[in-house]
Backbone as a printed PyTorch tensor [residue, N CA C, xyz], in Angstrom:
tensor([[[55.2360, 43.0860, 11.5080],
         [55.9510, 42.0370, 10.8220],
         [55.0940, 40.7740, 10.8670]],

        [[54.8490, 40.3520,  9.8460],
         [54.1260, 38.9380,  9.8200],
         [54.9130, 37.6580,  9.7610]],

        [[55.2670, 36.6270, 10.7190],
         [55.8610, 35.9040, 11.1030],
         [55.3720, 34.5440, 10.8570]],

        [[55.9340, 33.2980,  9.7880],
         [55.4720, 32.0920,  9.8990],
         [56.1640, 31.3300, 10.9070]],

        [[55.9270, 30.5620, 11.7630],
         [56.5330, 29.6720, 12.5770],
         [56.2320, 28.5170, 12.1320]],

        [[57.5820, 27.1460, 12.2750],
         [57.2360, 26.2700, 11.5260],
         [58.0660, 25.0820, 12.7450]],

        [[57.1320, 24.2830, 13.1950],
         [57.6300, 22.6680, 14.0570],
         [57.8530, 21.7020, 12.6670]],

        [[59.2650, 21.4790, 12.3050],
         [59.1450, 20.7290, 11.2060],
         [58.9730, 19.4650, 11.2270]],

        [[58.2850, 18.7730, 10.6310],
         [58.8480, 17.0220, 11.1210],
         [58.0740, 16.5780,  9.4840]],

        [[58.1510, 15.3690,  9.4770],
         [57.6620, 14.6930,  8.2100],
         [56.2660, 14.1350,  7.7550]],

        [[55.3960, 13.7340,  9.2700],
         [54.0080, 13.2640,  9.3420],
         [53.3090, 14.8810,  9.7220]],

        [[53.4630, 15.2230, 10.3060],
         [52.9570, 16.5930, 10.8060],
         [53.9650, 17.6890, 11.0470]],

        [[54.0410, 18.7370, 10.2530],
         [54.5230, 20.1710, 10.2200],
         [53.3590, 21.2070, 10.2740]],

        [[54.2610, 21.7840, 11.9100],
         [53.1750, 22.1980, 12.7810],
         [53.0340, 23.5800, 12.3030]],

        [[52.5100, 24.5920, 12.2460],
         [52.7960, 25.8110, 11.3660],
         [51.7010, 27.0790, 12.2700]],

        [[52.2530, 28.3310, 12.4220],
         [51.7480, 29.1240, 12.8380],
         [51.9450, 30.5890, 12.5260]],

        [[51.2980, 31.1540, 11.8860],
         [51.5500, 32.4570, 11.2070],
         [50.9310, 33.8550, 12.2250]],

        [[52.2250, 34.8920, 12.4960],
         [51.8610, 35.8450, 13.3620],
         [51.8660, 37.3830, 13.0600]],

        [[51.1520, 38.0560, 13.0910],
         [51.4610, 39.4190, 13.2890],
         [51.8420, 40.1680, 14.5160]],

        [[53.1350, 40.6310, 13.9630],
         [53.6700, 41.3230, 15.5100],
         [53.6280, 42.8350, 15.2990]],

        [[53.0710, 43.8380, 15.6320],
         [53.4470, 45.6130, 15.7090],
         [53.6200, 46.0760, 16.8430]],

        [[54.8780, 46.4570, 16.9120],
         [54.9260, 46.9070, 18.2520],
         [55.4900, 46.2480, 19.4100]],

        [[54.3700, 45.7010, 20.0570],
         [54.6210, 44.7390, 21.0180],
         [53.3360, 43.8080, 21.0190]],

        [[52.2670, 43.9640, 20.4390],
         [51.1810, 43.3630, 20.4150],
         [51.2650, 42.1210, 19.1600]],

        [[50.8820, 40.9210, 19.3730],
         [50.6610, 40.0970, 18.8650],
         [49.3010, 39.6680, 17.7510]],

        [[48.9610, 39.2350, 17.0480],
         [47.9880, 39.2990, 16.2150],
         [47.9840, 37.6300, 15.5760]],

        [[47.3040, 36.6180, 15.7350],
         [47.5640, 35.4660, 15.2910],
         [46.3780, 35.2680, 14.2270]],

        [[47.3060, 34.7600, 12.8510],
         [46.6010, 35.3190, 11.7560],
         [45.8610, 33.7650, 11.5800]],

        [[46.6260, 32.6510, 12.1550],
         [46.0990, 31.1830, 11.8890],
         [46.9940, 30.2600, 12.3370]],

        [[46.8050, 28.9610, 12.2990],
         [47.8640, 28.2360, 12.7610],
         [46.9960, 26.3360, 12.2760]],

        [[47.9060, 25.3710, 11.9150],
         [47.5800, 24.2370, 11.8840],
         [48.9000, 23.4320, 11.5780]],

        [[48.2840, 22.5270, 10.2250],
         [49.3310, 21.3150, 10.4140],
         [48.9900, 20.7900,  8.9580]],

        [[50.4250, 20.8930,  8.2100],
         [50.7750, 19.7070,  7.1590],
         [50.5630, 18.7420,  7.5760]],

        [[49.6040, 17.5270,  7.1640],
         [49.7180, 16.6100,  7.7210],
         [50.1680, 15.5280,  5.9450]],

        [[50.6470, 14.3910,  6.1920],
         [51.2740, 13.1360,  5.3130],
         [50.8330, 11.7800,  5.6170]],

        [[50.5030, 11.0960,  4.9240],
         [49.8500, 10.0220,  5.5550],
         [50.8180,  9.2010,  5.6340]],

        [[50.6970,  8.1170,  7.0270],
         [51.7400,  7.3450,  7.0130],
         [52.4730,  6.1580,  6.0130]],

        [[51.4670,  5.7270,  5.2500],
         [51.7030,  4.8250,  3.8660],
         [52.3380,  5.0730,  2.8640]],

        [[52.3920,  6.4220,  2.5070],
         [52.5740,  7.3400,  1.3350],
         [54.2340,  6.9280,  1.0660]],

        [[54.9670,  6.8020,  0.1830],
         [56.0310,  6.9340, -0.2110],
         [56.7120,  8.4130,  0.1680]],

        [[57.8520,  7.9180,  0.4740],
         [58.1190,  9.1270,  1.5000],
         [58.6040, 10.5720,  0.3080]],

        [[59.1970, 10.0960, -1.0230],
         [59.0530, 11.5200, -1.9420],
         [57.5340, 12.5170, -1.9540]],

        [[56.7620, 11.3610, -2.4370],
         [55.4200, 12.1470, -1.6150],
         [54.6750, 12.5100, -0.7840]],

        [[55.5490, 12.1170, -0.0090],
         [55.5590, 12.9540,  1.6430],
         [56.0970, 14.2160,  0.9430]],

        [[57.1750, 14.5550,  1.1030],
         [58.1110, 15.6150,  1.4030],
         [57.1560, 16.3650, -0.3890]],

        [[57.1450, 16.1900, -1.4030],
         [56.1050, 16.8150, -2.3100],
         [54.7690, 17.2690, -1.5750]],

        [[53.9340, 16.5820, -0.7670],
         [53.0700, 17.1830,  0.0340],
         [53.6370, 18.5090,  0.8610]],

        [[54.1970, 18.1060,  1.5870],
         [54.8370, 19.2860,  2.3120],
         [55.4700, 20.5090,  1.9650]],

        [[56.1490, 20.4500,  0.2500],
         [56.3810, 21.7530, -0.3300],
         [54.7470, 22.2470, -0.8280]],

        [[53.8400, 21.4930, -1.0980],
         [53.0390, 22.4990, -1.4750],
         [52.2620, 22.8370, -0.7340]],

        [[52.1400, 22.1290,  0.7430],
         [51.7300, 22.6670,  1.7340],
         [52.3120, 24.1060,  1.8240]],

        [[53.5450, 24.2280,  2.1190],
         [54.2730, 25.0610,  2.5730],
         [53.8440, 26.5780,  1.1870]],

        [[53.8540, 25.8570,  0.2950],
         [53.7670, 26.5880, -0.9180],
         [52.2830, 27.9750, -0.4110]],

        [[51.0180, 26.8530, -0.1280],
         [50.0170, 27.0500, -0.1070],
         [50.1220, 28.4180,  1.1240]],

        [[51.2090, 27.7080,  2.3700],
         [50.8040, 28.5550,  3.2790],
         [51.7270, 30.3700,  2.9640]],

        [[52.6350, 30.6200,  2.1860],
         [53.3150, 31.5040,  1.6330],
         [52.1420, 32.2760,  0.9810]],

        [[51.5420, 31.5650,  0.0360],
         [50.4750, 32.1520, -0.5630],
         [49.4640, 32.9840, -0.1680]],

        [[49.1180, 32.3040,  0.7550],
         [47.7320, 32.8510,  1.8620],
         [48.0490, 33.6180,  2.9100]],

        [[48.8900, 33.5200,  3.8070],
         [49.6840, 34.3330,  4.6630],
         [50.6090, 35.5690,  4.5470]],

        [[51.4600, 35.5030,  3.5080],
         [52.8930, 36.7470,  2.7930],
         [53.4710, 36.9860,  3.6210]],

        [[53.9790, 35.5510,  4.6890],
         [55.1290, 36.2840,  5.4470],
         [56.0520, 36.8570,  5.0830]],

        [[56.8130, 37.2350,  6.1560],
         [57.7320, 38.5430,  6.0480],
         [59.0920, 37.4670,  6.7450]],

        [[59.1910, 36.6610,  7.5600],
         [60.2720, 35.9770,  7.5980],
         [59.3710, 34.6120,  8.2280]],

        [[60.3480, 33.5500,  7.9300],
         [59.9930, 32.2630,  8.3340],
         [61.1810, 31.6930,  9.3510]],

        [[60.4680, 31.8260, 10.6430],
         [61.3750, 31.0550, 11.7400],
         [61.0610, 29.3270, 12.1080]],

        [[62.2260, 28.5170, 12.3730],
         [62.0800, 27.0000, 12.2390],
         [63.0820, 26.6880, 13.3830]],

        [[62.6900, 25.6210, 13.6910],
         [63.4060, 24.7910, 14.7060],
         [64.4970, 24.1120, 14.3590]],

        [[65.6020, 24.3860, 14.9620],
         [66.9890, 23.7490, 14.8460],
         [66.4610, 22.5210, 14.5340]],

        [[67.3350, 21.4150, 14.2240],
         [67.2280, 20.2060, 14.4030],
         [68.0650, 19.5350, 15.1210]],

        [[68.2020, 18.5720, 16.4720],
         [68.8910, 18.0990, 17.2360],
         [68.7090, 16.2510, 17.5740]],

        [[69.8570, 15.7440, 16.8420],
         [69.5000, 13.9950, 16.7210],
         [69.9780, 13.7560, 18.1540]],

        [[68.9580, 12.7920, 18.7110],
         [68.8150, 12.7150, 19.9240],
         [69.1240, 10.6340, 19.9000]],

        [[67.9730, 10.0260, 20.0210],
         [67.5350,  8.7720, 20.1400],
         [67.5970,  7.8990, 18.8800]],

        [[66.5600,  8.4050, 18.0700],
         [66.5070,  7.5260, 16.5080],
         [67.0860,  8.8250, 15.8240]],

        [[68.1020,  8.0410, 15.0580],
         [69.0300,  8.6970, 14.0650],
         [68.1840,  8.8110, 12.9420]],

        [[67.4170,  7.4470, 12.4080],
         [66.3180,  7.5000, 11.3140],
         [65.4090,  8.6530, 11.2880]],

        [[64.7020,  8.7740, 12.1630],
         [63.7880,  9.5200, 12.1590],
         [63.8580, 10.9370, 12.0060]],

        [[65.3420, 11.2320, 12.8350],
         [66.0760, 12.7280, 12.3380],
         [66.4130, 12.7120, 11.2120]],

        [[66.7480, 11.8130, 10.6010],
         [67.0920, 12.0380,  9.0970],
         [66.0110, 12.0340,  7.9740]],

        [[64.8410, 11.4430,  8.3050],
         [63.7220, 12.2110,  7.9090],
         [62.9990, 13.3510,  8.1310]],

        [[63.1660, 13.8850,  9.3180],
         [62.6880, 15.0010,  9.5890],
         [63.5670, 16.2590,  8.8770]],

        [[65.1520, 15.8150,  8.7330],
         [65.6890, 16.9310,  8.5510],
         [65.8290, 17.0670,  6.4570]],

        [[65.2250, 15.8510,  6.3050],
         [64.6900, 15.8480,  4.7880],
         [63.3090, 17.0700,  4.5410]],

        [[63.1110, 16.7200,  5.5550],
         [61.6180, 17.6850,  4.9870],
         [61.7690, 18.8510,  5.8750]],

        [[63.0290, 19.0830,  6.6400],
         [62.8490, 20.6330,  6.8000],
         [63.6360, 21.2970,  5.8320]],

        [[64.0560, 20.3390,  5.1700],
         [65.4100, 21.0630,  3.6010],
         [64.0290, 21.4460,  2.7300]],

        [[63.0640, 20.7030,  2.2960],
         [62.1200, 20.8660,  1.9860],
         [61.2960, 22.1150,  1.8120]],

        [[61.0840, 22.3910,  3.3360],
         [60.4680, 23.6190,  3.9060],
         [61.4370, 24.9260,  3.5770]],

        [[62.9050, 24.9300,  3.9650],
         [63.5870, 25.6160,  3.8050],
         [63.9290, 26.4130,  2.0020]],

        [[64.0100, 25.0000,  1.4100],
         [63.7140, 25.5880,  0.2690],
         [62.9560, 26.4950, -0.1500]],

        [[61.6820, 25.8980,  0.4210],
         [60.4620, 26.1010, -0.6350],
         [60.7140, 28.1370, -0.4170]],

        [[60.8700, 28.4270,  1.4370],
         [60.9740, 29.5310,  2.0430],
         [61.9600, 30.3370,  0.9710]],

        [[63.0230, 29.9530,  0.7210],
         [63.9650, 30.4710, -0.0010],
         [63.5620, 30.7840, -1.5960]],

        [[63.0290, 30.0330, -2.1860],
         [62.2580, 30.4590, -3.5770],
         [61.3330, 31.6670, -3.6330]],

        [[60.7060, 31.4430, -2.0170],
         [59.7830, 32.6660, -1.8580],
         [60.5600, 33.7510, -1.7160]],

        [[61.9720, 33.7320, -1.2440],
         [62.6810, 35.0760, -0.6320],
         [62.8560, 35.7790,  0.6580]],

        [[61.9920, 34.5810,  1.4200],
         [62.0410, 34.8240,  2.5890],
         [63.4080, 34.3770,  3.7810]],

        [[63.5600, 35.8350,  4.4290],
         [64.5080, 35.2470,  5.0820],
         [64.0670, 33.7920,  6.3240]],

        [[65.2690, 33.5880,  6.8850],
         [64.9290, 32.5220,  7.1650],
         [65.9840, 32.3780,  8.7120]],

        [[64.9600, 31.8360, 10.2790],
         [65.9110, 32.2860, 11.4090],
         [65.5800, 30.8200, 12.3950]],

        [[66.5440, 30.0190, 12.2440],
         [66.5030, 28.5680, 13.4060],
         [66.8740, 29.3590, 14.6680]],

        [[65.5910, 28.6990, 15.6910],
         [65.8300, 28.6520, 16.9040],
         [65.9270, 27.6590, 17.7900]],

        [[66.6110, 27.1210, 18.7110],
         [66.7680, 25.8540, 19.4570],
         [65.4030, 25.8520, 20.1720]],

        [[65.0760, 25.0510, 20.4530],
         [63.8070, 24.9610, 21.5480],
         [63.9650, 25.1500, 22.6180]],

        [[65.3030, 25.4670, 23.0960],
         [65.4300, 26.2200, 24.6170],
         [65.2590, 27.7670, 24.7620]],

        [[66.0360, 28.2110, 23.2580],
         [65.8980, 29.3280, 22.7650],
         [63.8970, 29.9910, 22.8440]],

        [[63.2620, 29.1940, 22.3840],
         [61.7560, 29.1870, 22.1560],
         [61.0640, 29.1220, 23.5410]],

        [[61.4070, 28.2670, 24.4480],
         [60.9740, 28.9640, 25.6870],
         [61.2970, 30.1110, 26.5540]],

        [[62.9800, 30.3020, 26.0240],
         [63.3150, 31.5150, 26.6940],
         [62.1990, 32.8960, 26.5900]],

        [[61.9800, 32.9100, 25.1140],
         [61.3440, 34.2590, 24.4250],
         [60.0090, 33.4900, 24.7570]],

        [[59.3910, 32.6590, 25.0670],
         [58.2890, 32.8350, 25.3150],
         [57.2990, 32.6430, 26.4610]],

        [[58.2910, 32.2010, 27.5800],
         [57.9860, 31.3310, 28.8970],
         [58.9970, 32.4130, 30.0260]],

        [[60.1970, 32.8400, 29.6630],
         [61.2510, 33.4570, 29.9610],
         [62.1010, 32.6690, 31.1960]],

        [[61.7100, 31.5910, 30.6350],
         [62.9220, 30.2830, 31.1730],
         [62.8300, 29.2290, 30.2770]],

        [[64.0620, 29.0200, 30.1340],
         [64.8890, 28.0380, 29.0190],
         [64.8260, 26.6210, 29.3970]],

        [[64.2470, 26.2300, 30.8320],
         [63.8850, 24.7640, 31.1780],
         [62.0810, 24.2590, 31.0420]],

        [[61.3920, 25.7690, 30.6190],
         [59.9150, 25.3650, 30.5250],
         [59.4870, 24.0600, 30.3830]],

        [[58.3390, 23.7990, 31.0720],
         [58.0170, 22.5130, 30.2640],
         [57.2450, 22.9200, 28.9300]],

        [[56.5140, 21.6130, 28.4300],
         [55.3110, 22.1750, 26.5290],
         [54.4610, 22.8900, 27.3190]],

        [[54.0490, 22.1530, 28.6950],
         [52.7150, 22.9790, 28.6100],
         [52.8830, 24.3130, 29.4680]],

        [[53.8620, 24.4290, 29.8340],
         [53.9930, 25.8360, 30.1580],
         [53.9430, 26.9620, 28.8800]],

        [[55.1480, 26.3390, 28.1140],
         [55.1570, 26.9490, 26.8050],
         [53.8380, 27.2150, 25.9780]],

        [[53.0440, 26.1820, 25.7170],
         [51.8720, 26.2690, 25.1280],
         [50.7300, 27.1080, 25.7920]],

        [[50.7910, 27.3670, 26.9790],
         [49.7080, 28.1300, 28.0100],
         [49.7860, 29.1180, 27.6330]],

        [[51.3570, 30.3420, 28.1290],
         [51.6900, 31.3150, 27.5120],
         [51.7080, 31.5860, 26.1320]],

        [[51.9100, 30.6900, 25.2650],
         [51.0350, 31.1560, 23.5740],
         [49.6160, 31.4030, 23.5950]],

        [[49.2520, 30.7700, 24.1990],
         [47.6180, 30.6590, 24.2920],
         [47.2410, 32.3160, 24.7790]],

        [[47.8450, 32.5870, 25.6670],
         [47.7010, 33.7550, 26.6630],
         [47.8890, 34.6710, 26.2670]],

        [[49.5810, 34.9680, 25.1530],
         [50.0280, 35.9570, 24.2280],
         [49.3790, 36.3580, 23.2450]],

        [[48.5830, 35.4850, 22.4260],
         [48.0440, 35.5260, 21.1400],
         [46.6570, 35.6990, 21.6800]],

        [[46.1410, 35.8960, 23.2390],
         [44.4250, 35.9280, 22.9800],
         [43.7440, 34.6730, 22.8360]],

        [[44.2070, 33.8530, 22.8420],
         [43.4100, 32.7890, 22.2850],
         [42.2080, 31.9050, 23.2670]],

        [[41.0890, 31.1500, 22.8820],
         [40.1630, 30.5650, 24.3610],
         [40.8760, 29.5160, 24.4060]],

        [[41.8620, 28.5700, 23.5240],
         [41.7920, 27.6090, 24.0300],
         [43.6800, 27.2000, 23.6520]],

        [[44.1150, 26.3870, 24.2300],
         [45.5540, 25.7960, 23.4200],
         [45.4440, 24.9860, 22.1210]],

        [[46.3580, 25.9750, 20.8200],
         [46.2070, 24.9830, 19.5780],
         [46.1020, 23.8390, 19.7600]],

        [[45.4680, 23.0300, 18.6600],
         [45.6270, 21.3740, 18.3820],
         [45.8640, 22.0340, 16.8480]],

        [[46.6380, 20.7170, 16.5890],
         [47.4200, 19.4990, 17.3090],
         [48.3780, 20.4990, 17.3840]],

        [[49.4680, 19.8090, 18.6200],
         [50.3740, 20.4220, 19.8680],
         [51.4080, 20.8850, 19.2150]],

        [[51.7470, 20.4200, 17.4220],
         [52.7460, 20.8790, 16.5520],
         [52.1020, 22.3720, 16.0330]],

        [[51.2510, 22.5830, 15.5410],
         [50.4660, 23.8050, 15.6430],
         [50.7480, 24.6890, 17.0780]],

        [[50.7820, 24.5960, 17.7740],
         [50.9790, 25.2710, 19.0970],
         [52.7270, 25.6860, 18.9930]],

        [[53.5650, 24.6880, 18.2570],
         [54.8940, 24.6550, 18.6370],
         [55.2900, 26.1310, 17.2510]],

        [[54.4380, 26.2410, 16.6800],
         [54.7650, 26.5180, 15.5190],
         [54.3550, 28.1180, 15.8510]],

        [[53.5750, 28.0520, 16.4440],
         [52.7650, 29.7740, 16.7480],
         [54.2830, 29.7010, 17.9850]],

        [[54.5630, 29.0430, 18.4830],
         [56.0840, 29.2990, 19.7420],
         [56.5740, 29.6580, 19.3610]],

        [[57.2340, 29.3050, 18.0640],
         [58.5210, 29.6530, 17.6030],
         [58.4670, 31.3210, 16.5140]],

        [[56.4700, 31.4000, 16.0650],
         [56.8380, 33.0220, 15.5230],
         [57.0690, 33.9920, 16.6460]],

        [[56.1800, 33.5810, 17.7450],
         [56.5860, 34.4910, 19.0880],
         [58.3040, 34.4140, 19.5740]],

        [[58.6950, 33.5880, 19.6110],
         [60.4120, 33.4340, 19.4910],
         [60.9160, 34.3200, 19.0910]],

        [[60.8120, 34.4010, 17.5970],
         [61.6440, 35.4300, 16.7090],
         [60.9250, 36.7430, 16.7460]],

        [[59.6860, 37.2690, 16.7030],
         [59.2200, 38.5180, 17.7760],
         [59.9880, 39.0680, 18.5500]],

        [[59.9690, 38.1210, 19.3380],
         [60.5440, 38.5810, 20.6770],
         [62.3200, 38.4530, 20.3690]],

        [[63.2320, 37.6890, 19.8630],
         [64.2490, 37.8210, 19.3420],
         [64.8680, 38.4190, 18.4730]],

        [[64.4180, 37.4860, 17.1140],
         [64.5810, 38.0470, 15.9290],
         [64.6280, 39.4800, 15.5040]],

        [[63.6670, 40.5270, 16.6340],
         [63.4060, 41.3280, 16.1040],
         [64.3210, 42.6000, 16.7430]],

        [[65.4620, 42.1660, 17.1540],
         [66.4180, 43.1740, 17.9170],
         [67.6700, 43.6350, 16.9750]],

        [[67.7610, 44.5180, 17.7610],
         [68.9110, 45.3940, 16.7890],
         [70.2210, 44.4260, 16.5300]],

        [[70.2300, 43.6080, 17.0840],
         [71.9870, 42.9620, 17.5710],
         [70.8710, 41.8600, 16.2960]],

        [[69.9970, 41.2200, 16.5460],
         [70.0160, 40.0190, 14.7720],
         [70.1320, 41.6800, 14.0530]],

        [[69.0430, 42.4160, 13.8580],
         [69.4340, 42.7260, 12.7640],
         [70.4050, 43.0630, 11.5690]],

        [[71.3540, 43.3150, 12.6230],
         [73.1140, 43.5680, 12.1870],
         [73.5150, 42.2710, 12.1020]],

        [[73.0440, 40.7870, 12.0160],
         [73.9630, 40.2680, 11.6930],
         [74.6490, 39.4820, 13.0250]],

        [[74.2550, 40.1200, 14.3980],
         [75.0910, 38.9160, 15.5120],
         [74.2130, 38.2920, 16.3810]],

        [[74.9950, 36.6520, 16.2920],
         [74.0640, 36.5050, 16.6130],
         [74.3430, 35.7910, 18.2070]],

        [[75.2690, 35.8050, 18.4730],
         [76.0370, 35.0110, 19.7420],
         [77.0370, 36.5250, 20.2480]],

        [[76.5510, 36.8330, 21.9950],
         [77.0050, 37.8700, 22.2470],
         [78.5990, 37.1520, 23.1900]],

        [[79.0020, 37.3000, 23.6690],
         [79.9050, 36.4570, 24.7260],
         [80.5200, 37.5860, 25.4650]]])
């Protein structure tokens, strides 16, 4: 299964595309939409669909997993971010791809196998899973290869596949 992972935000959308068979991992690439900070923010979020566009193209994932969104501190800034993950989400949906939010506690669980990890725990073990010599840059790139290992390791169980997704 080839897996895009996506850290959404509005200046940098962190992005990481995976191959999973089996149990073995395969990391096909990973970087970053980046937007310049001046830019009018429609052409922000126009950058970022054809980013996103570009990376559908070159990659052919098979599902696109994304990070919940959770307003914390600045309300503003979530409300830009969650502009351009409608963005992203779209663009995913034109392609046909399904589409699976994970919380970021969720993302260390499946990839650290504790839900209080710190980043750089999280980011070590990507590094480690995927083979890699060194930890992605920039650190949204890293978050983004987290979250295809997430749904790997989640996503890919009999209980989502049917449809549940909260056991109690």
């Amino acid at each position: 299964m080839r897996i895009l992972g996506i850290d959404p935000g509005y200046a940098i959308v962190g992005w990481g595309a995976v191959d999973y068979q089996g149990s073995r991992f395969s990391c096909m690439g990973y970087g970053a939409v980046t937007t310049p900070a001046g830019m009018d923010f429609p052409q922000r979020l126009d950058m970022i669909y054809t980013g996103m566009e570009n990376l559908f193209e070159t990659y052919k994932p098979e599902a696109l997993a994304i990070e919940q969104l959770f307003f914390t501190n600045n309300k503003t800034t979530g409300i830009a971010v969650a502009e351009a993950r409608g963005v992203i989400l779209l663009c995913a949906a034109r392609h046909g791809l399904p589409i699976y939010e994970y919380t970021p506690m969720q993302v260390k669980q499946a990839v650290v196998g504790y839900g209080k990890a710190t980043k750089q725990q999280v980011m070590e073990m990507t590094r480690r899973l995927l083979g890699l010599q060194a930890i992605p840059k920039p650190d949204d790139a890293a978050d983004g290869l987290a979250m295809a290992i997430c749904h790997a390791h989640t996503g890919s169980s009999a209980f989502t596949r049917l449809g549940i997704k909260n056991l109690r």
